[in-house]
mmCIF file of N, CA, C and O in Angstrom:
data_model
loop_
_atom_site.group_PDB
_atom_site.id
_atom_site.type_symbol
_atom_site.label_atom_id
_atom_site.label_comp_id
_atom_site.label_asym_id
_atom_site.label_seq_id
_atom_site.Cartn_x
_atom_site.Cartn_y
_atom_site.Cartn_z
ATOM 1 N N MET A 10 24.353 17.730 38.463
ATOM 2 C CA MET A 10 22.610 17.965 37.804
ATOM 3 C C MET A 10 21.554 18.556 38.383
ATOM 4 O O MET A 10 21.799 18.734 39.810
ATOM 5 N N GLY A 11 20.744 19.171 37.851
ATOM 6 C CA GLY A 11 19.917 19.682 38.497
ATOM 7 C C GLY A 11 18.292 19.791 37.837
ATOM 8 O O GLY A 11 18.627 18.969 36.533
ATOM 9 N N PHE A 12 17.177 20.121 38.027
ATOM 10 C CA PHE A 12 15.708 20.342 37.990
ATOM 11 C C PHE A 12 15.334 21.373 37.531
ATOM 12 O O PHE A 12 15.267 22.239 38.567
ATOM 13 N N GLY A 13 14.579 21.460 37.110
ATOM 14 C CA GLY A 13 13.421 22.364 36.544
ATOM 15 C C GLY A 13 12.050 22.163 36.152
ATOM 16 O O GLY A 13 11.947 21.352 36.164
ATOM 17 N N LEU A 14 10.921 22.476 37.527
ATOM 18 C CA LEU A 14 10.170 22.424 37.705
ATOM 19 C C LEU A 14 9.260 23.672 37.225
ATOM 20 O O LEU A 14 9.060 24.605 37.857
ATOM 21 N N HIS A 15 7.875 22.991 35.919
ATOM 22 C CA HIS A 15 6.922 24.696 35.895
ATOM 23 C C HIS A 15 5.614 23.250 35.437
ATOM 24 O O HIS A 15 6.003 22.584 35.051
ATOM 25 N N ALA A 16 4.862 24.252 35.394
ATOM 26 C CA ALA A 16 3.374 24.228 35.489
ATOM 27 C C ALA A 16 2.829 24.553 33.894
ATOM 28 O O ALA A 16 2.860 25.235 33.915
ATOM 29 N N GLY A 17 2.802 23.640 33.077
ATOM 30 C CA GLY A 17 1.352 24.332 32.090
ATOM 31 C C GLY A 17 1.164 23.175 30.990
ATOM 32 O O GLY A 17 1.051 21.681 31.508
ATOM 33 N N TRP A 18 0.729 23.672 30.064
ATOM 34 C CA TRP A 18 -0.024 22.588 28.544
ATOM 35 C C TRP A 18 1.444 22.450 27.673
ATOM 36 O O TRP A 18 2.110 22.247 27.873
ATOM 37 N N ALA A 19 0.715 21.055 27.317
ATOM 38 C CA ALA A 19 1.874 20.553 26.646
ATOM 39 C C ALA A 19 1.327 19.751 25.393
ATOM 40 O O ALA A 19 0.463 19.225 25.927
ATOM 41 N N ILE A 20 2.024 20.221 24.242
ATOM 42 C CA ILE A 20 1.594 19.271 23.380
ATOM 43 C C ILE A 20 2.105 17.567 23.077
ATOM 44 O O ILE A 20 3.580 18.065 22.977
ATOM 45 N N GLU A 21 2.073 16.459 22.911
ATOM 46 C CA GLU A 21 2.897 15.337 22.754
ATOM 47 C C GLU A 21 2.491 14.603 21.465
ATOM 48 O O GLU A 21 1.404 14.437 21.164
ATOM 49 N N GLY A 22 3.729 14.330 20.915
ATOM 50 C CA GLY A 22 3.440 13.386 19.317
ATOM 51 C C GLY A 22 3.919 12.670 19.029
ATOM 52 O O GLY A 22 5.718 12.561 19.871
ATOM 53 N N ALA A 23 4.157 12.042 18.606
ATOM 54 C CA ALA A 23 5.477 10.160 18.249
ATOM 55 C C ALA A 23 6.214 10.941 16.877
ATOM 56 O O ALA A 23 5.304 11.642 16.330
ATOM 57 N N VAL A 24 7.265 11.334 17.276
ATOM 58 C CA VAL A 24 8.655 11.007 15.455
ATOM 59 C C VAL A 24 8.656 9.702 15.712
ATOM 60 O O VAL A 24 9.163 8.998 16.485
ATOM 61 N N GLY A 25 9.881 9.939 14.734
ATOM 62 C CA GLY A 25 10.311 8.448 14.475
ATOM 63 C C GLY A 25 9.952 7.528 13.250
ATOM 64 O O GLY A 25 9.605 7.983 12.348
ATOM 65 N N SER A 26 10.257 6.936 13.461
ATOM 66 C CA SER A 26 10.052 5.554 12.033
ATOM 67 C C SER A 26 9.366 4.834 12.584
ATOM 68 O O SER A 26 9.170 4.074 13.993
ATOM 69 N N LEU A 27 9.420 3.616 11.762
ATOM 70 C CA LEU A 27 9.067 1.847 12.200
ATOM 71 C C LEU A 27 9.917 1.336 13.070
ATOM 72 O O LEU A 27 9.442 0.541 14.085
ATOM 73 N N GLN A 28 10.981 1.768 13.163
ATOM 74 C CA GLN A 28 11.772 0.800 13.898
ATOM 75 C C GLN A 28 12.235 1.637 15.052
ATOM 76 O O GLN A 28 12.568 1.007 16.258
ATOM 77 N N LYS A 29 12.001 2.936 15.294
ATOM 78 C CA LYS A 29 12.702 3.664 16.578
ATOM 79 C C LYS A 29 11.305 4.645 16.593
ATOM 80 O O LYS A 29 11.017 5.575 15.690
ATOM 81 N N ILE A 30 10.151 4.413 17.961
ATOM 82 C CA ILE A 30 9.717 5.725 18.170
ATOM 83 C C ILE A 30 10.016 6.588 18.983
ATOM 84 O O ILE A 30 10.009 6.278 20.042
ATOM 85 N N ASP A 31 10.176 7.505 18.672
ATOM 86 C CA ASP A 31 9.972 8.775 19.979
ATOM 87 C C ASP A 31 9.506 9.475 20.380
ATOM 88 O O ASP A 31 8.376 10.287 19.616
ATOM 89 N N ALA A 32 8.844 10.004 22.018
ATOM 90 C CA ALA A 32 7.983 11.773 22.184
ATOM 91 C C ALA A 32 8.654 12.615 21.674
ATOM 92 O O ALA A 32 9.448 13.087 22.406
ATOM 93 N N THR A 33 8.032 13.589 21.767
ATOM 94 C CA THR A 33 8.122 15.219 21.804
ATOM 95 C C THR A 33 7.278 15.479 22.306
ATOM 96 O O THR A 33 6.308 15.422 22.236
ATOM 97 N N TYR A 34 7.624 16.758 23.192
ATOM 98 C CA TYR A 34 6.962 17.467 23.633
ATOM 99 C C TYR A 34 6.947 19.318 22.687
ATOM 100 O O TYR A 34 8.417 19.921 23.293
ATOM 101 N N LEU A 35 5.808 19.611 22.362
ATOM 102 C CA LEU A 35 6.246 21.399 22.389
ATOM 103 C C LEU A 35 5.370 22.244 23.342
ATOM 104 O O LEU A 35 3.958 21.654 23.271
ATOM 105 N N SER A 36 5.485 23.154 23.441
ATOM 106 C CA SER A 36 4.614 24.503 24.266
ATOM 107 C C SER A 36 5.897 25.161 24.404
ATOM 108 O O SER A 36 7.122 24.595 25.064
ATOM 109 N N PRO A 37 5.385 26.180 24.907
ATOM 110 C CA PRO A 37 6.898 27.210 25.576
ATOM 111 C C PRO A 37 6.449 26.740 26.880
ATOM 112 O O PRO A 37 7.927 27.431 27.706
ATOM 113 N N HIS A 38 6.096 25.964 27.926
ATOM 114 C CA HIS A 38 6.160 25.431 29.385
ATOM 115 C C HIS A 38 6.816 24.655 29.124
ATOM 116 O O HIS A 38 8.016 24.893 30.103
ATOM 117 N N VAL A 39 7.342 24.071 28.434
ATOM 118 C CA VAL A 39 8.528 22.945 28.135
ATOM 119 C C VAL A 39 10.026 23.899 28.416
ATOM 120 O O VAL A 39 11.054 23.308 29.245
ATOM 121 N N ASN A 40 9.408 24.726 26.971
ATOM 122 C CA ASN A 40 10.916 25.983 26.815
ATOM 123 C C ASN A 40 11.140 26.299 28.762
ATOM 124 O O ASN A 40 12.113 26.610 28.825
ATOM 125 N N THR A 41 9.860 27.026 29.805
ATOM 126 C CA THR A 41 10.285 27.494 30.615
ATOM 127 C C THR A 41 10.631 26.363 31.666
ATOM 128 O O THR A 41 11.726 26.957 31.838
ATOM 129 N N ALA A 42 10.937 24.868 31.565
ATOM 130 C CA ALA A 42 10.977 24.084 32.908
ATOM 131 C C ALA A 42 12.631 23.830 31.747
ATOM 132 O O ALA A 42 13.545 23.327 33.343
ATOM 133 N N ALA A 43 13.034 24.243 30.913
ATOM 134 C CA ALA A 43 14.151 24.248 30.265
ATOM 135 C C ALA A 43 15.158 24.772 31.134
ATOM 136 O O ALA A 43 16.624 24.590 31.793
ATOM 137 N N ARG A 44 14.707 25.806 30.908
ATOM 138 C CA ARG A 44 15.203 27.287 31.045
ATOM 139 C C ARG A 44 15.330 27.555 33.031
ATOM 140 O O ARG A 44 16.676 27.973 33.307
ATOM 141 N N MET A 45 14.766 26.700 33.457
ATOM 142 C CA MET A 45 15.029 25.986 34.715
ATOM 143 C C MET A 45 15.913 25.849 35.224
ATOM 144 O O MET A 45 16.500 25.309 36.216
ATOM 145 N N GLU A 46 15.736 24.346 34.316
ATOM 146 C CA GLU A 46 17.293 23.559 34.289
ATOM 147 C C GLU A 46 18.034 23.845 33.985
ATOM 148 O O GLU A 46 19.261 24.028 35.228
ATOM 149 N N ALA A 47 18.794 24.740 32.851
ATOM 150 C CA ALA A 47 19.779 25.965 33.242
ATOM 151 C C ALA A 47 20.298 25.989 34.218
ATOM 152 O O ALA A 47 20.594 26.996 34.468
ATOM 153 N N ALA A 48 18.930 27.483 34.654
ATOM 154 C CA ALA A 48 18.767 28.330 35.553
ATOM 155 C C ALA A 48 19.556 27.584 37.244
ATOM 156 O O ALA A 48 20.454 28.091 37.914
ATOM 157 N N SER A 49 19.197 26.322 37.592
ATOM 158 C CA SER A 49 19.708 25.346 38.604
ATOM 159 C C SER A 49 21.194 25.443 38.087
ATOM 160 O O SER A 49 21.828 25.257 39.424
ATOM 161 N N LYS A 50 21.768 24.987 37.896
ATOM 162 C CA LYS A 50 22.984 24.872 37.448
ATOM 163 C C LYS A 50 23.758 26.304 37.784
ATOM 164 O O LYS A 50 25.102 26.527 38.423
ATOM 165 N N GLN A 51 23.193 26.932 36.719
ATOM 166 C CA GLN A 51 23.677 28.671 37.160
ATOM 167 C C GLN A 51 23.405 29.369 38.863
ATOM 168 O O GLN A 51 25.162 29.541 38.972
ATOM 169 N N PHE A 52 22.762 29.161 39.146
ATOM 170 C CA PHE A 52 22.970 29.018 40.758
ATOM 171 C C PHE A 52 23.365 28.350 41.594
ATOM 172 O O PHE A 52 23.644 28.636 42.693
ATOM 173 N N GLY A 53 24.172 26.786 41.398
ATOM 174 C CA GLY A 53 24.480 26.024 41.793
ATOM 175 C C GLY A 53 24.306 25.225 42.771
ATOM 176 O O GLY A 53 24.039 24.807 43.845
ATOM 177 N N VAL A 54 22.476 24.906 42.397
ATOM 178 C CA VAL A 54 21.099 24.175 43.437
ATOM 179 C C VAL A 54 20.701 23.407 43.016
ATOM 180 O O VAL A 54 20.498 23.556 41.573
ATOM 181 N N PRO A 55 20.154 22.392 43.523
ATOM 182 C CA PRO A 55 19.516 21.161 42.729
ATOM 183 C C PRO A 55 18.608 21.278 42.111
ATOM 184 O O PRO A 55 17.664 20.703 41.482
ATOM 185 N N LEU A 56 17.494 22.092 42.644
ATOM 186 C CA LEU A 56 16.318 22.494 41.894
ATOM 187 C C LEU A 56 16.134 23.387 42.263
ATOM 188 O O LEU A 56 15.709 24.365 43.306
ATOM 189 N N LEU A 57 14.886 24.438 41.029
ATOM 190 C CA LEU A 57 14.615 25.597 40.003
ATOM 191 C C LEU A 57 12.706 25.551 40.182
ATOM 192 O O LEU A 57 12.718 24.217 39.326
ATOM 193 N N MET A 58 12.296 25.891 40.652
ATOM 194 C CA MET A 58 11.056 25.923 40.719
ATOM 195 C C MET A 58 9.920 27.247 40.333
ATOM 196 O O MET A 58 10.770 27.578 40.719
ATOM 197 N N THR A 59 9.103 27.159 39.433
ATOM 198 C CA THR A 59 8.616 28.187 38.751
ATOM 199 C C THR A 59 7.184 28.356 39.441
ATOM 200 O O THR A 59 6.764 28.044 40.604
ATOM 201 N N GLU A 60 7.109 29.980 39.336
ATOM 202 C CA GLU A 60 6.691 30.591 40.787
ATOM 203 C C GLU A 60 4.156 29.542 40.817
ATOM 204 O O GLU A 60 3.802 28.897 41.494
ATOM 205 N N ARG A 61 4.532 29.704 39.279
ATOM 206 C CA ARG A 61 3.210 28.521 39.051
ATOM 207 C C ARG A 61 3.098 27.135 39.018
ATOM 208 O O ARG A 61 2.593 26.472 39.522
ATOM 209 N N PHE A 62 4.426 26.441 39.407
ATOM 210 C CA PHE A 62 4.727 25.099 39.765
ATOM 211 C C PHE A 62 4.303 25.443 41.631
ATOM 212 O O PHE A 62 3.914 24.411 41.418
ATOM 213 N N HIS A 63 4.936 26.225 41.683
ATOM 214 C CA HIS A 63 4.466 26.240 43.382
ATOM 215 C C HIS A 63 3.344 27.102 43.296
ATOM 216 O O HIS A 63 2.991 26.097 45.288
ATOM 217 N N GLU A 64 2.735 27.497 43.105
ATOM 218 C CA GLU A 64 1.096 27.283 43.252
ATOM 219 C C GLU A 64 0.304 26.207 43.447
ATOM 220 O O GLU A 64 -0.840 26.256 44.530
ATOM 221 N N VAL A 65 0.861 25.210 43.313
ATOM 222 C CA VAL A 65 -0.170 24.294 41.854
ATOM 223 C C VAL A 65 0.167 23.174 43.030
ATOM 224 O O VAL A 65 -0.107 21.881 43.064
ATOM 225 N N ARG A 66 1.330 23.409 43.805
ATOM 226 C CA ARG A 66 1.880 22.142 43.953
ATOM 227 C C ARG A 66 1.000 21.027 45.789
ATOM 228 O O ARG A 66 0.464 22.252 46.196
ATOM 229 N N SER A 67 1.361 20.601 45.865
ATOM 230 C CA SER A 67 0.386 20.066 46.924
ATOM 231 C C SER A 67 0.984 20.562 48.714
ATOM 232 O O SER A 67 2.086 21.237 48.449
ATOM 233 N N VAL A 68 -0.023 20.506 49.270
ATOM 234 C CA VAL A 68 -0.122 21.252 51.016
ATOM 235 C C VAL A 68 1.565 20.010 51.895
ATOM 236 O O VAL A 68 2.099 20.841 52.318
ATOM 237 N N ARG A 69 1.293 18.985 50.631
ATOM 238 C CA ARG A 69 2.579 18.613 51.825
ATOM 239 C C ARG A 69 3.607 19.342 51.676
ATOM 240 O O ARG A 69 4.713 18.866 52.214
ATOM 241 N N CYS A 70 3.777 19.135 49.870
ATOM 242 C CA CYS A 70 5.351 19.301 50.103
ATOM 243 C C CYS A 70 5.431 21.085 49.711
ATOM 244 O O CYS A 70 6.606 21.875 50.198
ATOM 245 N N SER A 71 4.344 22.064 50.822
ATOM 246 C CA SER A 71 3.903 23.478 50.161
ATOM 247 C C SER A 71 4.591 23.905 52.374
ATOM 248 O O SER A 71 5.008 24.846 52.382
ATOM 249 N N SER A 72 5.605 23.089 53.046
ATOM 250 C CA SER A 72 5.676 23.586 54.008
ATOM 251 C C SER A 72 7.522 23.588 54.200
ATOM 252 O O SER A 72 7.497 24.148 55.349
ATOM 253 N N SER A 73 7.657 24.196 52.954
ATOM 254 C CA SER A 73 9.157 24.180 53.200
ATOM 255 C C SER A 73 9.073 25.886 52.469
ATOM 256 O O SER A 73 8.041 26.319 51.685
ATOM 257 N N ALA A 74 10.238 25.942 53.632
ATOM 258 C CA ALA A 74 10.349 28.065 52.771
ATOM 259 C C ALA A 74 10.778 27.687 51.710
ATOM 260 O O ALA A 74 12.278 26.679 51.242
ATOM 261 N N HIS A 75 10.826 29.045 50.659
ATOM 262 C CA HIS A 75 12.126 29.134 49.764
ATOM 263 C C HIS A 75 11.818 30.641 49.312
ATOM 264 O O HIS A 75 11.121 31.354 49.781
ATOM 265 N N VAL A 76 13.427 30.866 48.500
ATOM 266 C CA VAL A 76 13.564 32.245 48.588
ATOM 267 C C VAL A 76 13.280 32.420 46.750
ATOM 268 O O VAL A 76 13.697 31.159 46.185
ATOM 269 N N SER A 77 12.993 33.171 46.993
ATOM 270 C CA SER A 77 11.818 33.643 45.156
ATOM 271 C C SER A 77 13.653 34.872 44.634
ATOM 272 O O SER A 77 14.182 36.009 45.108
ATOM 273 N N PHE A 78 13.353 34.493 43.364
ATOM 274 C CA PHE A 78 14.454 35.274 42.893
ATOM 275 C C PHE A 78 13.917 35.331 41.277
ATOM 276 O O PHE A 78 12.567 35.297 40.864
ATOM 277 N N GLN A 79 13.702 36.991 40.227
ATOM 278 C CA GLN A 79 13.528 37.335 39.472
ATOM 279 C C GLN A 79 13.812 36.732 38.089
ATOM 280 O O GLN A 79 15.419 37.546 38.358
ATOM 281 N N ARG A 80 13.282 36.343 36.651
ATOM 282 C CA ARG A 80 13.929 36.112 35.834
ATOM 283 C C ARG A 80 12.996 36.550 34.528
ATOM 284 O O ARG A 80 12.014 36.900 34.560
ATOM 285 N N PHE A 81 13.952 37.368 33.841
ATOM 286 C CA PHE A 81 13.367 38.664 32.360
ATOM 287 C C PHE A 81 13.528 36.998 31.660
ATOM 288 O O PHE A 81 14.166 36.246 31.265
ATOM 289 N N ASN A 82 12.393 36.238 30.656
ATOM 290 C CA ASN A 82 11.864 35.459 29.427
ATOM 291 C C ASN A 82 10.916 36.598 28.661
ATOM 292 O O ASN A 82 9.560 36.955 28.640
ATOM 293 N N ARG A 83 11.665 37.244 27.520
ATOM 294 C CA ARG A 83 11.618 38.218 26.710
ATOM 295 C C ARG A 83 10.713 39.499 27.417
ATOM 296 O O ARG A 83 11.134 39.824 28.334
ATOM 297 N N SER A 84 8.992 39.352 27.114
ATOM 298 C CA SER A 84 8.113 40.470 27.881
ATOM 299 C C SER A 84 8.116 40.034 29.268
ATOM 300 O O SER A 84 7.748 40.896 29.677
ATOM 301 N N LYS A 85 7.885 38.985 30.307
ATOM 302 C CA LYS A 85 7.875 39.388 31.406
ATOM 303 C C LYS A 85 8.559 38.718 32.122
ATOM 304 O O LYS A 85 9.860 37.987 31.805
ATOM 305 N N ILE A 86 8.679 38.892 33.588
ATOM 306 C CA ILE A 86 9.227 38.487 34.572
ATOM 307 C C ILE A 86 8.682 36.609 35.662
ATOM 308 O O ILE A 86 7.304 36.927 35.535
ATOM 309 N N ILE A 87 9.377 36.258 35.334
ATOM 310 C CA ILE A 87 9.462 35.232 36.362
ATOM 311 C C ILE A 87 9.891 34.779 37.247
ATOM 312 O O ILE A 87 11.355 35.321 37.452
ATOM 313 N N SER A 88 9.038 34.476 38.322
ATOM 314 C CA SER A 88 9.736 34.461 39.929
ATOM 315 C C SER A 88 9.230 32.846 39.716
ATOM 316 O O SER A 88 8.951 32.210 39.097
ATOM 317 N N PHE A 89 10.580 32.793 40.267
ATOM 318 C CA PHE A 89 10.960 30.585 40.654
ATOM 319 C C PHE A 89 11.522 31.200 42.031
ATOM 320 O O PHE A 89 11.547 31.900 42.845
ATOM 321 N N TYR A 90 11.476 29.981 42.835
ATOM 322 C CA TYR A 90 11.761 29.149 43.660
ATOM 323 C C TYR A 90 12.644 28.783 43.711
ATOM 324 O O TYR A 90 13.606 27.529 43.316
ATOM 325 N N ARG A 91 13.447 28.237 44.861
ATOM 326 C CA ARG A 91 15.131 26.873 45.297
ATOM 327 C C ARG A 91 14.253 26.857 46.647
ATOM 328 O O ARG A 91 13.716 27.293 47.075
ATOM 329 N N ARG A 92 15.192 24.832 46.176
ATOM 330 C CA ARG A 92 14.501 24.491 47.572
ATOM 331 C C ARG A 92 15.601 24.865 48.898
ATOM 332 O O ARG A 92 16.883 24.721 48.232
ATOM 333 N N PRO A 93 15.180 25.473 49.838
ATOM 334 C CA PRO A 93 15.949 25.541 50.754
ATOM 335 C C PRO A 93 16.876 24.701 51.388
ATOM 336 O O PRO A 93 16.574 23.618 51.146
ATOM 337 N N SER A 94 18.200 25.553 51.503
ATOM 338 C CA SER A 94 19.502 23.679 52.133
ATOM 339 C C SER A 94 19.526 23.163 53.537
ATOM 340 O O SER A 94 18.362 24.140 54.216
#
C-alpha cells in the first residue's frame, strides 16, 4: 500500500441514485495525487509527495529530510519527495 500526496483545487460532486450516493472529485490535481500513489509502489516507498505539497505542509512536518525525484507529466516536470527511511 502506498500514499500519494498533492495540494491543489478540485471540484466535488455527488453521483448516484436515491438509494446510493457517492462523491467524485474532478481535477488535474486529483490525477497527480493518483500518479504519486502509483509511483510510490513503483519506487517501493510508503509515501510520495509532490513539490507543491512539500511547500504547503506545516513546519512540524517539515523537520525531516527528503529526497527529490523528477518525473515527466505531459509537458512539465513534476518534482516529488519521499519520506526518508
